[in-house]
Amino acid sequence: MGIGLITCLSLLAGVSYGAELRLMSYNMFGWNAMGTEAWKKENLFKTIRASGPDLLGVQEVEGHQWETAKAIGNDYAVVDDGFNSHSIIYRTSVLTLQNYGLERIYEKDQWGDRFVTWTQFVHSSGRLVDHFNTHLCVCDEGTLQRSARRLGEVISMHRRPGSVVILTGDFNVFGGFEN
């Protein structure tokens, strides 16, 4: 899980507009914590609420993204890209969704095809925010490198000029684990 508070432009472009955006990426282990051992899900929700993210990229949410958004507060919406394995949840008082989509990453593993969700928001400050969320395969380093190149392609295709680009996900970067 990665949690961050970013002053958007001062960190990413060296110019400050005073716009803050609370970010979080969280693997929900939905197959377990929201499925076979659902008693764990309230702990997941508590962790998210404690962080208070404006923008949340979740992985392994397994179709529980709307339940998650409802459980963490009344100011959250889900980007409905038709994909249930990972999702983007955002605070509607801070971000306005303008566009979104889903792109296939060509590499896959025993759990099937992998995708990246892309979104285009406008922050309440007027700043453009483009968020990409994914869950890469559990595979060898060469395959992960190809997936990383594909992520770069997707970001290039859907990033707007002048936007802040955010990439969240479970990148499964641990050499040798695929064996």
CSV table of C-alpha atoms in Angstrom, one decimal:
chain,number,residue,atom,x,y,z
A,1,MET,CA,0.0,0.0,0.0
A,2,GLY,CA,1.3,3.4,-0.9
A,3,ILE,CA,-0.1,6.6,0.7
A,4,GLY,CA,1.0,10.1,-0.3
A,5,LEU,CA,0.2,13.7,0.2
A,6,ILE,CA,1.3,15.6,-2.8
A,7,THR,CA,1.3,19.3,-3.4
A,8,CYS,CA,0.7,18.8,-7.1
A,9,LEU,CA,2.7,21.3,-9.0
A,10,SER,CA,5.4,22.1,-6.5
A,11,LEU,CA,6.4,18.4,-6.5
A,12,LEU,CA,5.8,17.4,-10.0
A,13,ALA,CA,6.7,20.5,-12.0
A,14,GLY,CA,8.4,22.9,-9.7
A,15,VAL,CA,5.6,25.5,-9.8
A,16,SER,CA,3.1,25.8,-6.9
A,17,TYR,CA,-0.5,26.6,-7.4
A,18,GLY,CA,-1.2,25.5,-3.8
A,19,ALA,CA,-3.3,22.6,-4.9
A,20,GLU,CA,-3.1,19.5,-2.7
A,21,LEU,CA,-4.2,16.1,-3.7
A,22,ARG,CA,-4.2,13.2,-1.3
A,23,LEU,CA,-3.3,9.9,-3.1
A,24,MET,CA,-3.6,6.3,-2.1
A,25,SER,CA,-2.9,3.0,-3.8
A,26,TYR,CA,-4.2,-0.1,-2.1
A,27,ASN,CA,-4.4,-3.8,-2.9
A,28,MET,CA,-7.6,-4.8,-1.3
A,29,PHE,CA,-7.0,-8.6,-1.5
A,30,GLY,CA,-10.7,-8.7,-2.5
A,31,TRP,CA,-10.7,-12.5,-3.1
A,32,ASN,CA,-9.8,-12.9,0.6
A,33,ALA,CA,-10.6,-9.8,2.6
A,34,MET,CA,-13.9,-9.1,0.8
A,35,GLY,CA,-14.7,-12.6,-0.1
A,36,THR,CA,-13.8,-15.7,1.9
A,37,GLU,CA,-12.8,-13.7,5.0
A,38,ALA,CA,-15.2,-10.7,4.6
A,39,TRP,CA,-14.8,-9.9,8.3
A,40,LYS,CA,-11.6,-8.2,7.3
A,41,LYS,CA,-13.2,-5.6,5.1
A,42,GLU,CA,-14.0,-3.1,7.8
A,43,ASN,CA,-10.3,-2.9,8.6
A,44,LEU,CA,-9.6,-2.1,4.9
A,45,PHE,CA,-12.2,0.7,5.0
A,46,LYS,CA,-10.8,2.1,8.3
A,47,THR,CA,-7.3,2.3,6.7
A,48,ILE,CA,-8.7,4.1,3.7
A,49,ARG,CA,-10.8,6.5,5.8
A,50,ALA,CA,-7.8,7.3,8.1
A,51,SER,CA,-5.8,8.3,5.0
A,52,GLY,CA,-8.7,10.4,3.5
A,53,PRO,CA,-7.6,10.1,-0.1
A,54,ASP,CA,-9.0,12.4,-2.8
A,55,LEU,CA,-7.9,9.8,-5.4
A,56,LEU,CA,-7.6,6.1,-4.7
A,57,GLY,CA,-6.3,3.4,-7.0
A,58,VAL,CA,-7.4,0.0,-5.8
A,59,GLN,CA,-6.3,-3.4,-7.0
A,60,GLU,CA,-7.9,-6.9,-6.3
A,61,VAL,CA,-11.2,-5.1,-5.4
A,62,GLU,CA,-13.1,-7.9,-7.2
A,63,GLY,CA,-16.3,-6.0,-7.9
A,64,HIS,CA,-16.5,-4.4,-4.4
A,65,GLN,CA,-15.5,-0.9,-5.6
A,66,TRP,CA,-19.0,0.6,-5.1
A,67,GLU,CA,-19.2,-0.9,-1.6
A,68,THR,CA,-15.8,0.5,-0.8
A,69,ALA,CA,-16.7,4.0,-2.0
A,70,LYS,CA,-19.9,4.0,0.1
A,71,ALA,CA,-18.0,2.7,3.2
A,72,ILE,CA,-15.2,5.3,3.1
A,73,GLY,CA,-17.5,8.4,2.9
A,74,ASN,CA,-20.4,10.1,1.2
A,75,ASP,CA,-18.3,12.2,-1.2
A,76,TYR,CA,-16.8,9.4,-3.3
A,77,ALA,CA,-17.6,8.0,-6.7
A,78,VAL,CA,-16.3,5.1,-8.8
A,79,VAL,CA,-15.0,5.3,-12.3
A,80,ASP,CA,-17.2,2.7,-14.0
A,81,ASP,CA,-14.9,1.3,-16.7
A,82,GLY,CA,-16.6,-2.1,-16.7
A,83,PHE,CA,-13.6,-3.8,-15.1
A,84,ASN,CA,-14.0,-5.3,-11.6
A,85,SER,CA,-10.5,-6.4,-10.7
A,86,HIS,CA,-9.0,-2.9,-10.2
A,87,SER,CA,-10.7,0.5,-9.9
A,88,ILE,CA,-10.3,4.2,-9.4
A,89,ILE,CA,-12.3,5.9,-6.6
A,90,TYR,CA,-12.3,9.7,-6.3
A,91,ARG,CA,-13.6,12.4,-4.0
A,92,THR,CA,-16.3,14.4,-6.0
A,93,SER,CA,-15.8,17.6,-4.1
A,94,VAL,CA,-12.1,17.7,-5.2
A,95,LEU,CA,-12.1,16.1,-8.6
A,96,THR,CA,-14.4,16.3,-11.6
A,97,LEU,CA,-14.2,13.3,-14.0
A,98,GLN,CA,-14.0,14.3,-17.6
A,99,ASN,CA,-13.1,11.1,-19.4
A,100,TYR,CA,-11.9,7.6,-18.8
A,101,GLY,CA,-11.2,4.3,-20.4
A,102,LEU,CA,-9.6,0.9,-20.2
A,103,GLU,CA,-6.5,-0.3,-22.2
A,104,ARG,CA,-5.2,-3.8,-22.4
A,105,ILE,CA,-1.7,-4.6,-21.3
A,106,TYR,CA,-0.5,-7.4,-23.6
A,107,GLU,CA,1.2,-9.5,-21.0
A,108,LYS,CA,-0.9,-11.8,-18.9
A,109,ASP,CA,-0.4,-14.5,-16.3
A,110,GLN,CA,-2.3,-17.4,-14.7
A,111,TRP,CA,-5.1,-14.9,-13.7
A,112,GLY,CA,-5.6,-13.8,-17.2
A,113,ASP,CA,-5.3,-10.5,-19.1
A,114,ARG,CA,-4.1,-7.4,-17.5
A,115,PHE,CA,-5.4,-3.8,-18.0
A,116,VAL,CA,-4.8,-0.2,-17.1
A,117,THR,CA,-7.6,2.2,-16.3
A,118,TRP,CA,-7.0,5.8,-17.4
A,119,THR,CA,-8.9,8.8,-16.2
A,120,GLN,CA,-8.9,12.5,-16.9
A,121,PHE,CA,-10.0,14.8,-14.0
A,122,VAL,CA,-10.1,18.5,-13.3
A,123,HIS,CA,-9.0,19.4,-9.8
A,124,SER,CA,-11.0,22.0,-7.9
A,125,SER,CA,-8.1,24.3,-8.4
A,126,GLY,CA,-8.5,24.0,-12.1
A,127,ARG,CA,-5.4,21.8,-12.5
A,128,LEU,CA,-5.7,18.8,-14.9
A,129,VAL,CA,-5.0,15.5,-13.3
A,130,ASP,CA,-4.6,12.3,-15.4
A,131,HIS,CA,-4.6,9.1,-13.3
A,132,PHE,CA,-3.6,5.6,-14.4
A,133,ASN,CA,-4.2,2.5,-12.3
A,134,THR,CA,-3.2,-1.1,-13.0
A,135,HIS,CA,-2.2,-4.4,-11.6
A,136,LEU,CA,0.7,-6.0,-13.4
A,137,CYS,CA,1.2,-9.7,-13.9
A,138,VAL,CA,3.0,-12.0,-11.6
A,139,CYS,CA,5.7,-12.9,-14.2
A,140,ASP,CA,9.4,-12.7,-15.0
A,141,GLU,CA,11.3,-9.4,-15.1
A,142,GLY,CA,11.4,-9.3,-18.9
A,143,THR,CA,7.6,-9.6,-19.1
A,144,LEU,CA,7.2,-6.9,-16.5
A,145,GLN,CA,9.5,-4.7,-18.5
A,146,ARG,CA,7.3,-5.1,-21.6
A,147,SER,CA,4.3,-4.2,-19.4
A,148,ALA,CA,6.1,-1.1,-18.2
A,149,ARG,CA,6.7,-0.1,-21.8
A,150,ARG,CA,3.0,-0.6,-22.6
A,151,LEU,CA,2.1,1.6,-19.6
A,152,GLY,CA,4.3,4.3,-21.0
A,153,GLU,CA,2.5,4.0,-24.4
A,154,VAL,CA,-1.0,4.2,-22.7
A,155,ILE,CA,0.1,7.2,-20.6
A,156,SER,CA,1.4,8.9,-23.8
A,157,MET,CA,-1.9,8.2,-25.6
A,158,HIS,CA,-4.2,9.5,-22.9
A,159,ARG,CA,-2.2,12.2,-21.0
A,160,ARG,CA,-3.3,15.8,-21.7
A,161,PRO,CA,-0.7,18.5,-22.2
A,162,GLY,CA,0.1,20.3,-18.9
A,163,SER,CA,-1.6,17.7,-16.8
A,164,VAL,CA,-0.3,16.1,-13.6
A,165,VAL,CA,0.2,12.4,-14.3
A,166,ILE,CA,-0.3,9.8,-11.5
A,167,LEU,CA,0.4,6.1,-11.8
A,168,THR,CA,-0.9,3.8,-9.1
A,169,GLY,CA,-1.0,0.0,-9.0
A,170,ASP,CA,0.3,-3.3,-7.8
A,171,PHE,CA,3.4,-3.7,-9.9
A,172,ASN,CA,4.4,-7.1,-8.7
A,173,VAL,CA,8.1,-6.1,-8.8
A,174,PHE,CA,10.0,-8.8,-7.0
A,175,GLY,CA,12.4,-10.8,-9.0
A,176,GLY,CA,12.2,-14.6,-8.9
A,177,PHE,CA,8.7,-14.8,-7.4
A,178,GLU,CA,7.2,-16.1,-10.6
A,179,ASN,CA,9.1,-19.3,-10.0
